[in-house]
Amino acid sequence: MAATATLTMSRLLSSPKPFSTSLLPPKSLSSTLSFTSFPFKLHHKPLRSASTRSASTATTVSATISVGDKLPDATLSYFDSADELQTTTVSDLTKNKKAILFAVPGAFTPTCSQKHLPGFVEKSAELKSKGVDTIACVSVNDAFVMKAWKQQLGINDEVMLLSDGNGDFTRAIGCELDLSDKPVGLGVRSRRYALLAEDGVVKVLNLEEGGAFTFSGAEDMLKAL
């Protein structure tokens, strides 16, 4: 009897019969194998497009700085006309002066190179005729990148290109823009903005949502003067 049982078990293990779907009713296969019949839950995380992400973060981002505030001091760097590396401070740029500081998410990026910075270069004389002493572009890029960008665009002394390489000034005014999820490797940069400061006090602040370019251009600052 034991030998018969052993032989029968051996045959079952060595020659399993394939599962036949013919035993199931015609419409029961799909329902039997549906995801809802398994004893676990699927956690589906929908993919978010860039536009969806922008719309969702637009309501949560905010800046520390606002109109009426004194600009925090910070050290910025640049190369002068003699190709010497120099540093300046926000205080030096704005003390007893009317200054326009505008920020871009990144040197060499399309909107910054084709529209934002060239607009201020083009309108620099007009802005200065209205009493503006300093026009400076700030970016979270190193001074060497800012120098190369300036040379590529053929800019002279119309606009200063200032490096906030470590993002100290950008963080101090609460304008960080985290682009770490972008495939081009931008990391944490600055939101796009343009501000007018008189003796270091913010009089006009046009702060964009992320890197959008809608009302932070030279024409917008001319209207505000």
Short mmCIF file of C-alpha atoms in Angstrom, two decimals:
data_model
loop_
_atom_site.label_atom_id
_atom_site.label_comp_id
_atom_site.label_asym_id
_atom_site.label_seq_id
_atom_site.Cartn_x
_atom_site.Cartn_y
_atom_site.Cartn_z
CA MET A 1 0.00 0.00 0.00
CA ALA A 2 2.84 2.37 0.93
CA ALA A 3 4.67 1.53 -2.29
CA THR A 4 1.55 2.27 -4.33
CA ALA A 5 1.14 5.66 -2.61
CA THR A 6 4.78 6.50 -3.22
CA LEU A 7 4.53 5.60 -6.91
CA THR A 8 1.37 7.64 -7.33
CA MET A 9 2.95 10.74 -5.68
CA SER A 10 6.06 10.38 -7.87
CA ARG A 11 3.91 10.36 -11.01
CA LEU A 12 2.06 13.47 -9.87
CA LEU A 13 5.28 15.40 -9.24
CA SER A 14 7.02 14.30 -12.43
CA SER A 15 4.10 14.70 -14.82
CA PRO A 16 1.94 17.63 -13.72
CA LYS A 17 -1.03 18.33 -15.92
CA PRO A 18 -1.24 21.86 -17.33
CA PHE A 19 -3.99 24.08 -16.04
CA SER A 20 -6.92 24.04 -18.41
CA THR A 21 -8.99 27.14 -18.92
CA SER A 22 -11.73 25.03 -20.47
CA LEU A 23 -12.92 24.24 -16.98
CA LEU A 24 -13.85 27.88 -16.41
CA PRO A 25 -16.98 29.48 -17.75
CA PRO A 26 -16.25 31.62 -20.85
CA LYS A 27 -16.58 34.97 -19.05
CA SER A 28 -15.02 33.99 -15.74
CA LEU A 29 -11.34 33.94 -16.76
CA SER A 30 -10.83 37.69 -16.95
CA SER A 31 -12.76 38.34 -13.78
CA THR A 32 -10.92 35.58 -11.95
CA LEU A 33 -7.55 37.05 -12.94
CA SER A 34 -8.48 40.69 -12.47
CA PHE A 35 -6.28 42.85 -10.19
CA THR A 36 -9.13 43.34 -7.73
CA SER A 37 -9.20 39.61 -6.96
CA PHE A 38 -5.62 39.54 -5.63
CA PRO A 39 -5.14 39.91 -1.86
CA PHE A 40 -2.95 43.05 -2.13
CA LYS A 41 -3.43 46.67 -3.11
CA LEU A 42 -1.78 48.40 -6.02
CA HIS A 43 -0.56 51.89 -5.19
CA HIS A 44 -0.72 53.80 -8.43
CA LYS A 45 1.17 57.09 -8.49
CA PRO A 46 0.16 59.09 -11.57
CA LEU A 47 2.85 60.69 -13.66
CA ARG A 48 2.86 64.46 -13.46
CA SER A 49 3.71 66.58 -16.45
CA ALA A 50 5.79 69.72 -16.14
CA SER A 51 2.70 71.87 -16.52
CA THR A 52 0.86 69.98 -13.80
CA ARG A 53 3.80 70.35 -11.46
CA SER A 54 4.05 74.07 -12.12
CA ALA A 55 0.37 74.56 -11.48
CA SER A 56 0.49 72.61 -8.23
CA THR A 57 3.57 74.34 -6.85
CA ALA A 58 2.49 77.81 -7.90
CA THR A 59 0.20 78.08 -4.91
CA THR A 60 2.84 76.99 -2.40
CA VAL A 61 5.98 78.90 -3.42
CA SER A 62 6.57 82.27 -1.84
CA ALA A 63 9.42 84.67 -1.29
CA THR A 64 10.81 85.97 1.96
CA ILE A 65 11.38 89.41 0.45
CA SER A 66 8.56 91.81 -0.33
CA VAL A 67 7.99 95.45 -1.21
CA GLY A 68 9.10 97.71 1.62
CA ASP A 69 11.76 95.31 2.90
CA LYS A 70 15.45 96.06 3.14
CA LEU A 71 17.49 93.78 0.91
CA PRO A 72 19.72 91.40 2.86
CA ASP A 73 23.41 91.85 2.23
CA ALA A 74 25.36 89.21 0.35
CA THR A 75 28.59 88.95 -1.60
CA LEU A 76 28.42 88.48 -5.37
CA SER A 77 31.26 87.97 -7.83
CA TYR A 78 32.05 88.98 -11.40
CA PHE A 79 34.88 89.53 -13.85
CA ASP A 80 35.68 93.17 -14.66
CA SER A 81 36.70 94.62 -18.00
CA ALA A 82 40.35 93.78 -17.24
CA ASP A 83 39.36 90.12 -16.80
CA GLU A 84 40.03 90.29 -13.07
CA LEU A 85 37.76 88.48 -10.63
CA GLN A 86 36.02 90.96 -8.35
CA THR A 87 33.46 90.83 -5.58
CA THR A 88 30.77 93.29 -4.62
CA THR A 89 27.96 93.33 -2.11
CA VAL A 90 24.26 93.99 -2.41
CA SER A 91 24.82 96.93 -0.08
CA ASP A 92 27.43 98.45 -2.41
CA LEU A 93 25.13 98.01 -5.39
CA THR A 94 22.14 99.67 -3.77
CA LYS A 95 23.29 102.11 -1.05
CA ASN A 96 22.17 105.67 -1.93
CA LYS A 97 21.31 104.38 -5.39
CA LYS A 98 18.36 103.37 -7.47
CA ALA A 99 19.12 99.84 -8.59
CA ILE A 100 17.43 97.18 -10.67
CA LEU A 101 18.35 93.61 -9.84
CA PHE A 102 16.87 90.87 -11.97
CA ALA A 103 17.46 87.16 -11.67
CA VAL A 104 17.42 84.32 -14.16
CA PRO A 105 17.26 80.55 -13.52
CA GLY A 106 20.40 79.92 -15.52
CA ALA A 107 23.01 81.39 -17.84
CA PHE A 108 22.83 80.14 -21.44
CA THR A 109 19.27 78.88 -21.02
CA PRO A 110 16.92 79.85 -23.89
CA THR A 111 14.52 82.39 -22.33
CA CYS A 112 17.26 84.01 -20.29
CA SER A 113 19.59 84.33 -23.29
CA GLN A 114 17.05 85.29 -25.92
CA LYS A 115 14.64 87.52 -24.03
CA HIS A 116 15.24 88.41 -20.39
CA LEU A 117 18.87 89.58 -20.35
CA PRO A 118 18.92 91.08 -23.88
CA GLY A 119 15.83 93.12 -23.01
CA PHE A 120 17.63 94.88 -20.17
CA VAL A 121 20.72 95.42 -22.32
CA GLU A 122 18.57 96.99 -25.03
CA LYS A 123 16.69 99.22 -22.59
CA SER A 124 19.64 100.07 -20.32
CA ALA A 125 20.08 103.63 -21.59
CA GLU A 126 16.37 104.32 -21.26
CA LEU A 127 16.30 102.90 -17.74
CA LYS A 128 19.32 104.97 -16.70
CA SER A 129 17.74 108.10 -18.17
CA LYS A 130 14.97 107.57 -15.63
CA GLY A 131 17.41 107.66 -12.74
CA VAL A 132 18.50 104.03 -12.46
CA ASP A 133 22.14 103.85 -11.34
CA THR A 134 22.73 100.11 -11.42
CA ILE A 135 21.33 97.32 -13.57
CA ALA A 136 22.51 93.87 -12.57
CA CYS A 137 21.62 90.33 -13.55
CA VAL A 138 21.96 87.74 -10.79
CA SER A 139 22.18 84.00 -11.34
CA VAL A 140 23.12 80.92 -9.35
CA ASN A 141 26.03 80.20 -11.65
CA ASP A 142 29.75 80.57 -11.04
CA ALA A 143 31.58 83.72 -12.16
CA PHE A 144 33.34 81.91 -15.01
CA VAL A 145 30.02 80.85 -16.52
CA MET A 146 28.66 84.38 -16.18
CA LYS A 147 31.77 85.76 -17.86
CA ALA A 148 31.44 83.35 -20.80
CA TRP A 149 27.73 84.18 -21.11
CA LYS A 150 28.47 87.90 -21.16
CA GLN A 151 31.09 87.41 -23.87
CA GLN A 152 28.81 85.25 -25.99
CA LEU A 153 26.05 87.88 -25.92
CA GLY A 154 28.48 90.73 -26.58
CA ILE A 155 27.52 92.69 -23.47
CA ASN A 156 29.72 95.57 -22.35
CA ASP A 157 28.85 97.72 -19.34
CA GLU A 158 25.11 98.01 -20.00
CA VAL A 159 24.33 95.33 -17.40
CA MET A 160 26.44 93.76 -14.68
CA LEU A 161 26.39 89.97 -14.66
CA LEU A 162 26.75 88.81 -11.08
CA SER A 163 27.40 85.33 -9.77
CA ASP A 164 25.48 84.16 -6.73
CA GLY A 165 27.38 80.90 -7.06
CA ASN A 166 26.45 79.37 -3.73
CA GLY A 167 22.92 80.78 -3.80
CA ASP A 168 23.42 82.78 -0.60
CA PHE A 169 21.54 85.87 -1.77
CA THR A 170 18.87 83.79 -3.47
CA ARG A 171 18.19 81.86 -0.27
CA ALA A 172 18.25 85.04 1.83
CA ILE A 173 15.35 86.50 -0.14
CA GLY A 174 13.53 83.16 -0.38
CA CYS A 175 13.64 82.81 -4.16
CA GLU A 176 15.11 79.34 -4.56
CA LEU A 177 13.84 77.29 -7.49
CA ASP A 178 14.42 73.55 -7.19
CA LEU A 179 14.92 72.11 -10.66
CA SER A 180 16.55 68.89 -9.45
CA ASP A 181 13.88 66.79 -11.15
CA LYS A 182 14.74 68.19 -14.58
CA PRO A 183 16.92 65.98 -16.83
CA VAL A 184 19.40 68.77 -17.66
CA GLY A 185 20.86 68.85 -14.14
CA LEU A 186 20.12 72.41 -13.10
CA GLY A 187 19.74 71.65 -9.41
CA VAL A 188 18.66 74.52 -7.17
CA ARG A 189 18.59 77.87 -8.95
CA SER A 190 16.79 81.20 -8.62
CA ARG A 191 13.24 82.03 -9.54
CA ARG A 192 12.96 84.65 -12.22
CA TYR A 193 12.28 88.15 -10.93
CA ALA A 194 13.04 91.83 -11.36
CA LEU A 195 13.13 94.29 -8.50
CA LEU A 196 13.73 97.98 -8.06
CA ALA A 197 15.47 99.04 -4.88
CA GLU A 198 16.11 102.55 -3.64
CA ASP A 199 18.82 102.84 -1.03
CA GLY A 200 18.48 99.10 -0.48
CA VAL A 201 14.72 99.13 0.09
CA VAL A 202 12.52 97.19 -2.33
CA LYS A 203 10.10 99.49 -4.13
CA VAL A 204 8.98 97.17 -6.94
CA LEU A 205 9.09 93.38 -6.98
CA ASN A 206 7.99 91.44 -10.05
CA LEU A 207 8.37 87.83 -8.96
CA GLU A 208 7.57 85.15 -11.50
CA GLU A 209 6.21 81.66 -10.84
CA GLY A 210 9.37 79.60 -11.17
CA GLY A 211 11.07 80.29 -14.46
CA ALA A 212 8.10 81.85 -16.24
CA PHE A 213 8.70 85.10 -18.10
CA THR A 214 5.58 87.24 -18.09
CA PHE A 215 6.15 90.52 -16.22
CA SER A 216 9.79 90.72 -15.11
CA GLY A 217 11.24 92.22 -18.27
CA ALA A 218 12.84 95.59 -18.94
CA GLU A 219 9.60 97.02 -20.38
CA ASP A 220 7.77 96.13 -17.18
CA MET A 221 10.38 97.91 -15.06
CA LEU A 222 10.20 100.97 -17.31
CA LYS A 223 6.47 101.16 -16.68
CA ALA A 224 7.08 100.96 -12.95
CA LEU A 225 9.53 103.88 -12.86
#
